[in-house]
Coordinates of C-alpha atoms in Angstrom, one line a residue:
Chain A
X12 CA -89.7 11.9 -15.5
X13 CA -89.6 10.0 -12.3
X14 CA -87.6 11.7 -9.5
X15 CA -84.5 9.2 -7.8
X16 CA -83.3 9.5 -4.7
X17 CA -80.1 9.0 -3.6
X18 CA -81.2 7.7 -0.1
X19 CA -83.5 5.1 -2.3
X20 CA -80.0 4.2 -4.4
X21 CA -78.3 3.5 -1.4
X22 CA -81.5 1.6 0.5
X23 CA -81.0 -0.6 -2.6
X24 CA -77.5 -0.8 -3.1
X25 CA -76.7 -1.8 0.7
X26 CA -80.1 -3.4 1.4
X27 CA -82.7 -4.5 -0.8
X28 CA -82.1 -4.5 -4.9
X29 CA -85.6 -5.3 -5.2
X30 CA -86.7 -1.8 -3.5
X31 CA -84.3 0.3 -5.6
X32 CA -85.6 -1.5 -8.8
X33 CA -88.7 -0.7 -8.1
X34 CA -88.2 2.5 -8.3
X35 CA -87.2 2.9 -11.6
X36 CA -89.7 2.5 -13.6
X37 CA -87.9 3.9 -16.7
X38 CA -85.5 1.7 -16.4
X39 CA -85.2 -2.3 -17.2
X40 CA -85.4 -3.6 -13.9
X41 CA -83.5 -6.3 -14.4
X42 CA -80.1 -4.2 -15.7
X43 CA -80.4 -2.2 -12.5
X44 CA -80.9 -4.9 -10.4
X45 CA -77.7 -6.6 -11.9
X46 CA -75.7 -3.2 -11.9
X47 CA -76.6 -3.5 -7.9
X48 CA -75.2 -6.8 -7.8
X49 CA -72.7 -6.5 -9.4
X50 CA -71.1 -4.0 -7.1
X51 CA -72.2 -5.7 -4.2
X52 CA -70.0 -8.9 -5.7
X53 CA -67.1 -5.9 -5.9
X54 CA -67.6 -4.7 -2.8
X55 CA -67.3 -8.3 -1.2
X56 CA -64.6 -9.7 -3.4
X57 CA -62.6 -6.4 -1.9
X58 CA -63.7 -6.8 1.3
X59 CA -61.3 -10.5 1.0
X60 CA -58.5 -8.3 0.4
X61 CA -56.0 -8.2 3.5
X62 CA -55.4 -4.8 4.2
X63 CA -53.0 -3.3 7.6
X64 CA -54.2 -0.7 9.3
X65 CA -51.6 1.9 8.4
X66 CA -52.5 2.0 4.7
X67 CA -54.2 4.8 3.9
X68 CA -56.3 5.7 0.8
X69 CA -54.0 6.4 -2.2
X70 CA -55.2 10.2 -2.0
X71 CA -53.7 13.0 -0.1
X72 CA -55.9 16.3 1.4
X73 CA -53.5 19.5 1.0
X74 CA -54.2 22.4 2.7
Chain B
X19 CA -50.2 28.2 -54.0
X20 CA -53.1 25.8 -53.9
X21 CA -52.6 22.3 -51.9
X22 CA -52.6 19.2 -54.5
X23 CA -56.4 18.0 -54.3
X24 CA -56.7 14.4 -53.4
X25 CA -53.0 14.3 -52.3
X26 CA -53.6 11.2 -49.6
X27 CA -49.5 11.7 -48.8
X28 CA -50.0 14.7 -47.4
X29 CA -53.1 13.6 -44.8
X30 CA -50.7 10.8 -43.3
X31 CA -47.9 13.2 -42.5
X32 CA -45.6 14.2 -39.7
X33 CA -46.2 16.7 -37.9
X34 CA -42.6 17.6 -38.5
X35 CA -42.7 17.3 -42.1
X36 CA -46.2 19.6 -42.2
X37 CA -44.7 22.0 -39.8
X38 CA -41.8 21.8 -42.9
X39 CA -44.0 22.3 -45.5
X40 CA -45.7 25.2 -44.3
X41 CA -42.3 27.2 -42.8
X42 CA -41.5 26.7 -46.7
X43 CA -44.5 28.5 -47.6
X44 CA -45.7 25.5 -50.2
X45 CA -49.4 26.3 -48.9
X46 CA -50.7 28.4 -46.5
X47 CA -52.4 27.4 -43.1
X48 CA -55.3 29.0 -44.1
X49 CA -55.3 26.6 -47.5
X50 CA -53.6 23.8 -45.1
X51 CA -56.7 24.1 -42.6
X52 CA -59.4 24.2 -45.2
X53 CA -58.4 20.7 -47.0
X54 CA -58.3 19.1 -43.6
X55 CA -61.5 20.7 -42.2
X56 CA -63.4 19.9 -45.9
X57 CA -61.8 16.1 -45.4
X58 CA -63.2 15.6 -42.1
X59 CA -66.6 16.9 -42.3
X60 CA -66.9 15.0 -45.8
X61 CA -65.5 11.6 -43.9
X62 CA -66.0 12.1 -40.9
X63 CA -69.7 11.3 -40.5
X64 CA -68.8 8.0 -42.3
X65 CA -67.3 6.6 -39.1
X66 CA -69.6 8.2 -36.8
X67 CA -66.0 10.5 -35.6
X68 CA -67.6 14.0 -36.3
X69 CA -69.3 15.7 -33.1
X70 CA -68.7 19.2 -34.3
X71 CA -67.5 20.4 -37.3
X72 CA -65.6 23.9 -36.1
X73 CA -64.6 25.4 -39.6
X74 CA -65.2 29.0 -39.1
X75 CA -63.5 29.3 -35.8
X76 CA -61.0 27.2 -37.6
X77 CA -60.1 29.5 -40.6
X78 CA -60.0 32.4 -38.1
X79 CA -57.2 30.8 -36.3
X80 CA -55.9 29.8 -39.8
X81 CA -55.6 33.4 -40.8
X82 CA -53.6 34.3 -37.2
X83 CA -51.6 31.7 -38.1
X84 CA -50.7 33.1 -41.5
X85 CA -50.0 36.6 -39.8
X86 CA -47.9 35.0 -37.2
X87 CA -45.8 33.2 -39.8
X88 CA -46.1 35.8 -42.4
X89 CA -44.1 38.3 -39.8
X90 CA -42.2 35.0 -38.7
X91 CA -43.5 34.9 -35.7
X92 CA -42.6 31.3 -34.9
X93 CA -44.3 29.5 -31.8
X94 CA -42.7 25.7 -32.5
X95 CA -43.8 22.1 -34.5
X96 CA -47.5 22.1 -34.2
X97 CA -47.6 26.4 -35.7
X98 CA -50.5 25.9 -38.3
X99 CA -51.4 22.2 -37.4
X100 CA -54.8 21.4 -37.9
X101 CA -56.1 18.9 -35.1
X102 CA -59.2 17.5 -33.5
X103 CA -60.6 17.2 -29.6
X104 CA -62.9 14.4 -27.9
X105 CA -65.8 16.4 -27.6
X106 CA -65.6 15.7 -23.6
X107 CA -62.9 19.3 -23.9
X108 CA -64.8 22.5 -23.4
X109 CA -64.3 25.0 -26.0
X110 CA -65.9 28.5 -24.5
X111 CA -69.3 29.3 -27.0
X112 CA -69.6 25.8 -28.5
X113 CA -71.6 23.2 -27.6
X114 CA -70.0 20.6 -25.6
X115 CA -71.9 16.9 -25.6
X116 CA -69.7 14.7 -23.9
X117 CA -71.3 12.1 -26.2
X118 CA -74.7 11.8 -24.4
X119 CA -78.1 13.3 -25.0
X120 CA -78.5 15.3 -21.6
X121 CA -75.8 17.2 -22.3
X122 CA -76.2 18.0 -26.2
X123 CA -76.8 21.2 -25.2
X124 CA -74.4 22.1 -23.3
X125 CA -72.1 24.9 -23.6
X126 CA -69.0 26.4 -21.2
X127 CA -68.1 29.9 -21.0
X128 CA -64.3 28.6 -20.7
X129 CA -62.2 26.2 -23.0
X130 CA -60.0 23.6 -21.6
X131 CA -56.3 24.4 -20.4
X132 CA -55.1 21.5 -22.7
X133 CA -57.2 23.5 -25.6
X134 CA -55.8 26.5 -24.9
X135 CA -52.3 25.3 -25.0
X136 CA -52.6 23.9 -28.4
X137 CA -54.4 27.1 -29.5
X138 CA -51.0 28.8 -27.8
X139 CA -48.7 26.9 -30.0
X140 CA -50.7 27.7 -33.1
X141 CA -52.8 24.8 -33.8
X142 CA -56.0 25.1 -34.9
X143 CA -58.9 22.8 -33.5
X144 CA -61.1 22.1 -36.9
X145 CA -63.5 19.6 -35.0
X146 CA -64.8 18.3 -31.9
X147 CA -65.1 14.3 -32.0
X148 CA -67.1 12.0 -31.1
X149 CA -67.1 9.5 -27.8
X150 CA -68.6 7.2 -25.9
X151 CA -71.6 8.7 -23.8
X152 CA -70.2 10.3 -20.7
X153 CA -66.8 8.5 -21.4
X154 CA -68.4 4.8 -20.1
X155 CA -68.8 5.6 -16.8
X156 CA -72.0 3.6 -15.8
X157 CA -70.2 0.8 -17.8
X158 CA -71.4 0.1 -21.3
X159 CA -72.3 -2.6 -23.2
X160 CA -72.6 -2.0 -26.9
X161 CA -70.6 0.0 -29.1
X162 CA -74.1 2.2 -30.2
X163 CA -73.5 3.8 -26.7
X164 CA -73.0 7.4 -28.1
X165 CA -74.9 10.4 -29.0
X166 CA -73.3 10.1 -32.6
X167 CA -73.6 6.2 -32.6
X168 CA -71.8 3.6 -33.0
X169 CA -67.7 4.4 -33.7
X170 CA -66.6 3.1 -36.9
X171 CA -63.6 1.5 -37.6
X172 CA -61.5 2.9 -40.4
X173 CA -60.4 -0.5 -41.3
X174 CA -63.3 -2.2 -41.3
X175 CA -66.7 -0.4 -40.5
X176 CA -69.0 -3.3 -39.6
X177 CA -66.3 -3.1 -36.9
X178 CA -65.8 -0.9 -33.5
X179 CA -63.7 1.6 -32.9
X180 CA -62.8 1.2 -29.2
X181 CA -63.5 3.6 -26.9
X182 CA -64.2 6.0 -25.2
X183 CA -61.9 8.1 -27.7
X184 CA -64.0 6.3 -30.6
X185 CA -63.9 9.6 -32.8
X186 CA -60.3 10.6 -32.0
X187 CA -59.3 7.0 -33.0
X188 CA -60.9 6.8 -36.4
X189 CA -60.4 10.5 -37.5
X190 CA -56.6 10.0 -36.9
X191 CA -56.6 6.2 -38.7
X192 CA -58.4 7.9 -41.7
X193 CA -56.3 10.8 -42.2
X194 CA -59.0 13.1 -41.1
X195 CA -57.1 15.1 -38.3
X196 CA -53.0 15.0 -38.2
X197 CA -53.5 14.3 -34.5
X198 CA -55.7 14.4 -32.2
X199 CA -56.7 14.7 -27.8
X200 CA -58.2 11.9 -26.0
X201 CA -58.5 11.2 -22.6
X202 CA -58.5 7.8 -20.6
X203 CA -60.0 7.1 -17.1
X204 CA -59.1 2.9 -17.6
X205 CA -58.1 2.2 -21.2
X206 CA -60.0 4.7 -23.7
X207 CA -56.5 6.1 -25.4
X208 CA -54.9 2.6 -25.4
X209 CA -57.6 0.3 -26.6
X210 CA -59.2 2.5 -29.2
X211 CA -55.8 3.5 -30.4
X212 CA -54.9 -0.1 -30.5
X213 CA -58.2 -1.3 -32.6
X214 CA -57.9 1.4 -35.1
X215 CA -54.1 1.3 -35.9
X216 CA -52.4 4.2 -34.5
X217 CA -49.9 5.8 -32.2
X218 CA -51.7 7.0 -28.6
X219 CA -50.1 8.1 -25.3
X220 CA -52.0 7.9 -21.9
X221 CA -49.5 10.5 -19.8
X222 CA -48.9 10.1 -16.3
X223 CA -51.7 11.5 -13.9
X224 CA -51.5 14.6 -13.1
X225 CA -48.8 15.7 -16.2
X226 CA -51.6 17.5 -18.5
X227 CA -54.5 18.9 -16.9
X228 CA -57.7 18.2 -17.0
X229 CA -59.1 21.4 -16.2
X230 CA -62.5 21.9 -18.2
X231 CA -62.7 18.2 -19.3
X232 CA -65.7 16.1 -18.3
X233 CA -65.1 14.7 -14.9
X234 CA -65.4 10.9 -14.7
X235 CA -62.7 10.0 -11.9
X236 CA -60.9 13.0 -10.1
X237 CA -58.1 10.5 -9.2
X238 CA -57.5 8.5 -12.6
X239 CA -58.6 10.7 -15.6
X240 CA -55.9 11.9 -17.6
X241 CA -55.7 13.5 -21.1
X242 CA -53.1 12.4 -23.4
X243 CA -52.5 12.8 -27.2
X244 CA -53.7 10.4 -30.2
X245 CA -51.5 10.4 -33.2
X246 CA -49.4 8.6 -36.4
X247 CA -46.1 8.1 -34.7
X248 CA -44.5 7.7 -31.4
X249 CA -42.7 11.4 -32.8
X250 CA -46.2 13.3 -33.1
X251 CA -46.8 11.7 -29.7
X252 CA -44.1 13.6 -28.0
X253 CA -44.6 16.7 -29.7
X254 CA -47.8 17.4 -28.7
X255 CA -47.7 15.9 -25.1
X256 CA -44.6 18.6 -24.7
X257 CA -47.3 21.5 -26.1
X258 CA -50.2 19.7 -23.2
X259 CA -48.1 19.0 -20.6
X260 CA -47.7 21.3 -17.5
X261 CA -48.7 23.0 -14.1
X262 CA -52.1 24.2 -14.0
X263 CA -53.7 25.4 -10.5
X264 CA -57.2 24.9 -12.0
X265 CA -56.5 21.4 -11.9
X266 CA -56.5 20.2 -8.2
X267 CA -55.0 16.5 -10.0
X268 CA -52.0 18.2 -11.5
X269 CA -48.4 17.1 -11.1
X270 CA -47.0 20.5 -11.1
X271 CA -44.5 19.2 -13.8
X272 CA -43.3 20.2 -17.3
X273 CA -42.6 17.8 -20.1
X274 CA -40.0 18.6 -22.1
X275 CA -39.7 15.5 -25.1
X276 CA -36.1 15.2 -25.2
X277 CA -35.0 12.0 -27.5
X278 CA -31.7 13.4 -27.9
X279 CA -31.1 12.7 -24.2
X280 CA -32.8 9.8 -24.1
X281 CA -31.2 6.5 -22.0
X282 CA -29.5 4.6 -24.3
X283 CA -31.8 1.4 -25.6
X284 CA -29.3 -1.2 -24.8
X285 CA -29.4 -0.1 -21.1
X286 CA -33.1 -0.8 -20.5
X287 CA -34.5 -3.8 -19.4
X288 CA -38.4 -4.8 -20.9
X289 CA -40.2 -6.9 -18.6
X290 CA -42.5 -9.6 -20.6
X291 CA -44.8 -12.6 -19.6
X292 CA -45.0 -15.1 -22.2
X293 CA -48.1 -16.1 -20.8
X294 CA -49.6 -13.1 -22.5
X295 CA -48.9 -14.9 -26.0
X296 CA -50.7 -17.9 -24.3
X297 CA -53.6 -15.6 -23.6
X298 CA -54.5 -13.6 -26.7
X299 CA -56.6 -14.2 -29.1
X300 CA -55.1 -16.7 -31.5
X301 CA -55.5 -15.1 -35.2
X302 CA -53.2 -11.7 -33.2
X303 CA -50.7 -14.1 -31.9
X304 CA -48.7 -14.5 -34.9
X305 CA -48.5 -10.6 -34.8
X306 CA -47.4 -10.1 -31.5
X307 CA -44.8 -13.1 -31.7
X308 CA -43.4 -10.4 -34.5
X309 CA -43.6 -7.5 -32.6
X310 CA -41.3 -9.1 -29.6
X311 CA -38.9 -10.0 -32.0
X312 CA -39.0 -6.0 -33.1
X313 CA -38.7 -5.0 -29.8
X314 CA -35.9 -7.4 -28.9
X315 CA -33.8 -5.9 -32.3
X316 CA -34.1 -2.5 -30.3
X317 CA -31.5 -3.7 -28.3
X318 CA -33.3 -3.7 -25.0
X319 CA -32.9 -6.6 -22.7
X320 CA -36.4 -8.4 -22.2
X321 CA -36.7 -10.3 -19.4
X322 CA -40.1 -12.1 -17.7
X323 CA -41.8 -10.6 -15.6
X324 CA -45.6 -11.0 -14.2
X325 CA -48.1 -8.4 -12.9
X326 CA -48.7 -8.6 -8.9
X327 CA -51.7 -10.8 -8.3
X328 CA -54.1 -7.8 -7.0
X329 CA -57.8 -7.1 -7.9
X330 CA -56.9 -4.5 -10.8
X331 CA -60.2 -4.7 -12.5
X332 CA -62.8 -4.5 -9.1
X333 CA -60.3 -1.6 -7.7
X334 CA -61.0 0.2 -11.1
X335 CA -64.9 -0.6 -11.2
X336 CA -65.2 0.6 -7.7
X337 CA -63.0 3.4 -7.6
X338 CA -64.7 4.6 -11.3
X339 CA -68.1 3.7 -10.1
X340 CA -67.9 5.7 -6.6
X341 CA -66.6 8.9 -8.0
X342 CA -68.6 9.0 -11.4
X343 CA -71.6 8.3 -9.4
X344 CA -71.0 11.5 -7.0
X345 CA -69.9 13.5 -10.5
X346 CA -73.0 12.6 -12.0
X347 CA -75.3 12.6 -9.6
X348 CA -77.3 15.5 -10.3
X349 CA -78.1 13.5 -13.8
X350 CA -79.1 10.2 -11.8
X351 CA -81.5 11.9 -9.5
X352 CA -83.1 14.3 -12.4
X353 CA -84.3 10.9 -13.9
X354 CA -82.3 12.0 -17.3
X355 CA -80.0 9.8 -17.1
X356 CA -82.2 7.7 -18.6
X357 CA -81.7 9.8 -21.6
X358 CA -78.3 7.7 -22.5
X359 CA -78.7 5.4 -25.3
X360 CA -77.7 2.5 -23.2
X361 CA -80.0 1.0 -20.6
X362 CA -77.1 -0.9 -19.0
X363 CA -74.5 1.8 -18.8
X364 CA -77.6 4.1 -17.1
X365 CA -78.1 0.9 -14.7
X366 CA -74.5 1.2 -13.8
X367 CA -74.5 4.7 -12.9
X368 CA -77.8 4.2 -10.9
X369 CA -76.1 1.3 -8.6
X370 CA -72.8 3.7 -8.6
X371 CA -74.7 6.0 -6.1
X372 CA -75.3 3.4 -4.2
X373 CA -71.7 2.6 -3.5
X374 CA -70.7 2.6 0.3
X375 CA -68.3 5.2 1.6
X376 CA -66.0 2.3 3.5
X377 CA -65.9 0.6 0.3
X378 CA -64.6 3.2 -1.9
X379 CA -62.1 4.2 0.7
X380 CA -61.2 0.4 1.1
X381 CA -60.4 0.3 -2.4
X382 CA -58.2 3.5 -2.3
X383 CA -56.4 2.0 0.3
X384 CA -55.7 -1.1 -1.7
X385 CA -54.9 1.4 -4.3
X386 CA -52.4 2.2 -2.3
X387 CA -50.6 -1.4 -2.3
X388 CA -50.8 -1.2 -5.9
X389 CA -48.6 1.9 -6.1
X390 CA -46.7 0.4 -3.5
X391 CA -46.3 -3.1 -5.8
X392 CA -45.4 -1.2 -8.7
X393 CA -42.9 0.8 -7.0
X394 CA -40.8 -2.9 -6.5
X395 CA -41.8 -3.9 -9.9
X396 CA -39.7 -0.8 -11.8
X397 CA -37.1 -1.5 -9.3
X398 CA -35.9 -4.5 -11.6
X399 CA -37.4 -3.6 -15.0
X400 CA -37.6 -0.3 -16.7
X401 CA -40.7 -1.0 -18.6
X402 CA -43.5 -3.1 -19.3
X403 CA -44.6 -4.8 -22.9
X404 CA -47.9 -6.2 -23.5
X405 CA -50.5 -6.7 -25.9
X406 CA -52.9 -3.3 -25.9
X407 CA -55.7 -5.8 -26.5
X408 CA -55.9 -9.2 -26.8
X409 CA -58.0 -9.2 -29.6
X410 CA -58.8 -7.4 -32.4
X411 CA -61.8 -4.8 -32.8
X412 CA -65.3 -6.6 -32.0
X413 CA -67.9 -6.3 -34.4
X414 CA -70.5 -2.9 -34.3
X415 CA -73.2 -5.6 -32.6
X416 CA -71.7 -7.4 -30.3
X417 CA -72.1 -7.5 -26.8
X418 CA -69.3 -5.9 -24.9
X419 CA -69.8 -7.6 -21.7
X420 CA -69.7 -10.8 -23.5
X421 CA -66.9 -13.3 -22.4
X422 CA -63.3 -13.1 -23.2
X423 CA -61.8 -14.5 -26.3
X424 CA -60.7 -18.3 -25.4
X425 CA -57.4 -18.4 -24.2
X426 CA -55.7 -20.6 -26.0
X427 CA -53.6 -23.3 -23.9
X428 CA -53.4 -22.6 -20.5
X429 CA -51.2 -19.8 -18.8
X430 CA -49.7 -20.6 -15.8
X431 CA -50.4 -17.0 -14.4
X432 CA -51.9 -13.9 -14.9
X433 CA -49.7 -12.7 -17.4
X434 CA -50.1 -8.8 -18.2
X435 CA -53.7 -9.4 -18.8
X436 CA -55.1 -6.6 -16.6
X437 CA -52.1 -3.8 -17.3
X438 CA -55.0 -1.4 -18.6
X439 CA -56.4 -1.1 -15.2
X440 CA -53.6 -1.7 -13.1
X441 CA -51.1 0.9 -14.8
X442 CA -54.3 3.0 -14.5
X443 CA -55.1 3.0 -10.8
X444 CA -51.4 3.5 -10.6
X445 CA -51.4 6.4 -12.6
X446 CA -48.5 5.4 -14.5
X447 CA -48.1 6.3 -18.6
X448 CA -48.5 4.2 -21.5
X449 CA -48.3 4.1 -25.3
X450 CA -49.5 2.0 -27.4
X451 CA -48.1 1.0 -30.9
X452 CA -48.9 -0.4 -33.6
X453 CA -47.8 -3.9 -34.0
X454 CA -49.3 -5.7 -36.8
X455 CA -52.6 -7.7 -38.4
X456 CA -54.7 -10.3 -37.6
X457 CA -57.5 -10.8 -40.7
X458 CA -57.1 -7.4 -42.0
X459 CA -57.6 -5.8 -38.4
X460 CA -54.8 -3.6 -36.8
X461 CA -53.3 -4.9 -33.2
X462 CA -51.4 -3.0 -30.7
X463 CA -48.7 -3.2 -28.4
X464 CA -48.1 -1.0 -24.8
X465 CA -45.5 0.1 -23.2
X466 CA -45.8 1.0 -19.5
X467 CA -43.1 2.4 -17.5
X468 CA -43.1 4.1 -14.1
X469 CA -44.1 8.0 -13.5
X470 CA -43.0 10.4 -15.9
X471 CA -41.1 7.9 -17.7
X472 CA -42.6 9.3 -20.9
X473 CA -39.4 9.9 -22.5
X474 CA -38.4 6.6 -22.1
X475 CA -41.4 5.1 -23.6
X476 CA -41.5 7.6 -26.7
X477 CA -37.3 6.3 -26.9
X478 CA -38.4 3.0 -27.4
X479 CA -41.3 3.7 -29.3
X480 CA -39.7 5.7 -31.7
X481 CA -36.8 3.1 -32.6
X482 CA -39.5 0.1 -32.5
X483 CA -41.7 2.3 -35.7
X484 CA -38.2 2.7 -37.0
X485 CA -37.8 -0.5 -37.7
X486 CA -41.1 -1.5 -38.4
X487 CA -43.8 0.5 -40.7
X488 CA -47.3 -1.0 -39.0
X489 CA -47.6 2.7 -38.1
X490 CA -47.8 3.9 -41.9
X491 CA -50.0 1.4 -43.0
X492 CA -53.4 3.1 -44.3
X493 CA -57.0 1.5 -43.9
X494 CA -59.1 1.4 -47.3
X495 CA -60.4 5.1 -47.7
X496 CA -64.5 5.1 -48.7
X497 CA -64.6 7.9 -51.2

């Protein structure tokens, strides 16, 4: 079974879908190429959001 | 004393009223347990709800049980209840699938807190049940996506179950468990408990633990019973509920259900948008139009009220997507993750690795606003009514991603459309009811109401099935 790296996900997620399809030979490329997409539309559509700078991330670190 | 054979009463009870029956002696737990265990393995596999039959480790339990009450050893309601588990809860020496081939396998040396608490109060766990593969989490597309196939509903079985809880959902419609656990990372109690007819409870996060359940979403998972009756609801979140330093998540809270003390119906105000009835699906709009009218006779004030305008369902995808794909990622870089039945849920867990840090944490931080918003919102209104669904149970074969059923008119806003994952990424509990028909199908209503408000909800809840039976109806049995 064909080995996937998560530096190759994330060369393809951030950069080139075409790449990270490629790579996935198991896998429809089409569906992963669209599953990329798809969170890059998220990721942008969020990225519209108006946010100030002294909200922080609705999770807390406790020592 | 033998227990009636073929006595269908007796699989739609209370818990209260079996919990009755048994203190009575009029059968044992032992005879109790085996009628319920034979019922679900015979049944069970006609809905695709059975992921582990658990009979002998059942009948052991059965026999404590019998001691215990024998020597009146009494540990509370659920003492001798037989139940079942979405097979994404750990039970120490038994295979654990979490509904997907890689991990058919698998078994944990440890059983899950919420497990161990049931096993505490005397019920006995007769089966594991069936799910989704790996709860959704790459995001899936056709109802087939499960190691045990497609869920079947009870009330119709060319139709879905919902899920991810698909087994907990139609084992509990069919009488084949008195109650059973689910767990919900964005709607898997509340939609499958809507589609097949029944009574389920998404708690607050943080209020039950998750500690040796599946991982999906450290910050939105939650555990929460599946049942009959707002009643059976509260009973066995109060026996789930609770601290637990194995779960970083947990609340450090108790739940105690407490009708009795209650807030007095007539002082609560129900927020509504009447765009929602604008919105749903229009064979379940005559249904809902009903169910409003029940839960105005409550004596609740109901006043309109609309969701804040933010991104509910791309916070969820992202926020899902980013920590399922570190959780899994062990299965995405093995290659076995192409082992999952569905290409496209696989797809999605691929691109989740992919997900930028700054993205995730932007959409935490907007998380953040939603609390925020939600905070304002229960300032004015003490809890939230909306359709579960706005439609009825989809066929077996079609496509999940497919478009939204037609709204029909035009709302003016946004209605209550997206409460699932809003009242998700804001942690806050829900239950969904039963509230009707539309061709034969069952249809559900929510309540949603602010953090640890549970009490609240299971108030209302409990008055709206005492004044309406939806919740007692029984689908058409194959036998």
């Amino acid at each position: 079974m064909k080995k996937l790296s998560r530096r190759g996900f994330a060369a393809g997620a951030l950069g080139s879908a075409v790449t990270l399809a490629a790579q996935t030979a198991a896998q429809p490329a089409d569906l992963v190429k669209a599953a990329v997409d798809s969170k890059r539309a998220t990721a942008e559509s969020l990225a519209k959001f108006e946010l100030k700078m002294s909200v922080e991330p609705a999770f807390q670190f406790k020592a | 004393v033998k227990l009636p054979s073929g006595n269908d009463d007796l699989f739609f009870a209370s818990l209260s009223e079996l919990n009755v029956r048994i203190r009575k002696r009029e059968f044992s737990v032992v005879e109790l347990t085996r009628a319920w265990a034979e019922r679900l393995e015979k049944l069970g596999p006609r809905y695709n709800a059975l992921a582990l039959p658990l009979t002998e480790v059942a009948h052991r339990k059965a026999r404590q049980v019998d001691d215990d009450i024998q020597h009146e050893r009494f540990h509370g309601v659920l003492q001798g209840i037989p139940f079942g588990a979405k097979d994404l809860l750990a039970l120490a020496g038994h295979p654990t699938t979490w509904g997907a081939k890689p991990y058919a396998a698998q078994v944990f040396d440890t059983t899950a807190t919420a497990l161990q608490r049931l096993d505490s109060a005397g019920a006995v766990l007769i089966g594991k049940l069936a799910m989704v593969e790996l709860a959704g989490g790459g995001g899936y597309r056709t109802a087939a996506a499960s190691l045990f196939g497609p869920g079947l509903n009870p009330w119709d079985r060319s139709k879905w179950s919902g899920g991810s809880s698909s087994g907990p959902a139609s084992a509990v419609a069919a009488g084949l468990v008195p109650f059973a656990l689910g767990s919900e990372t964005s709607g898997s109690i509340i939609s499958p408990s809507a589609y097949c007819g029944i009574t389920g409870l998404r708690p607050t996060y943080g209020l039950v633990s998750r500690s040796g359940a599946m991982a999906l979403s450290w910050t939105m998972d939650k555990i929460g019973p599946m049942c009959h009756s707002a009643e059976d609801c509260g009973i066995v979140l109060q026996a789930i509920a609770g601290s637990d330093s194995d779960d970083p998540g947990s609340a450090g809270k108790s739940f105690y259900y407490t009708p009795q003390y209650a807030r007095k119906l007539s002082d609560l105000t129900v927020g509504f948008s009447p765009d929602d009835m604008e919105s749903v699906e229009a064979s379940t709009r005559p249904a809902f139009e009903a169910a409003m009218q029940v839960i105005r006779a409550t004596g609740v004030k109901v006043v309109e009220v609309s969701l804040p305008d933010l991104p509910y369902g791309d916070l969820a995808d992202m926020i899902i997507g980013a920590e399922g794909g570190s959780v899994f990622e062990p299965l995405i870089v093995s290659g076995q993750v192409d082992q999952l039945v569905d290409p496209g849920q696989a797809a999605g867990l691929k691109a989740n690795l992919g997900i930028a840090a700054k993205d995730y944490l932007r959409a935490m931080r907007i998380r953040s606003v939603v609390k925020q918003k939600f905070r304002e919102l229960f300032t004015n209104v003490d809890v939230l009514v909306a359709p579960s669904r706005f439609n009825v149970a989809p066929g077996i074969h079609d496509d999940l991603d497919g478009p939204d059923p037609p709204a029909n008119g035009k709302p003016k806003g946004m209605g209550m459309r997206s409460l699932i994952p809003a009242g998700n990424l804001a942690g806050l509990p829900a239950l969904s009811l039963p509230c009707g028909f539309a061709g034969g199908m069952p249809v559900g209503l929510q309540l949603v109401g602010p953090a640890f408000s549970e009490n609240t909800l299971l108030a209302l809840g409990r008055e709206f099935q005492e004044k309406a039976d939806w919740h007692k109806r029984r689908p058409p049995l194959v036998s």
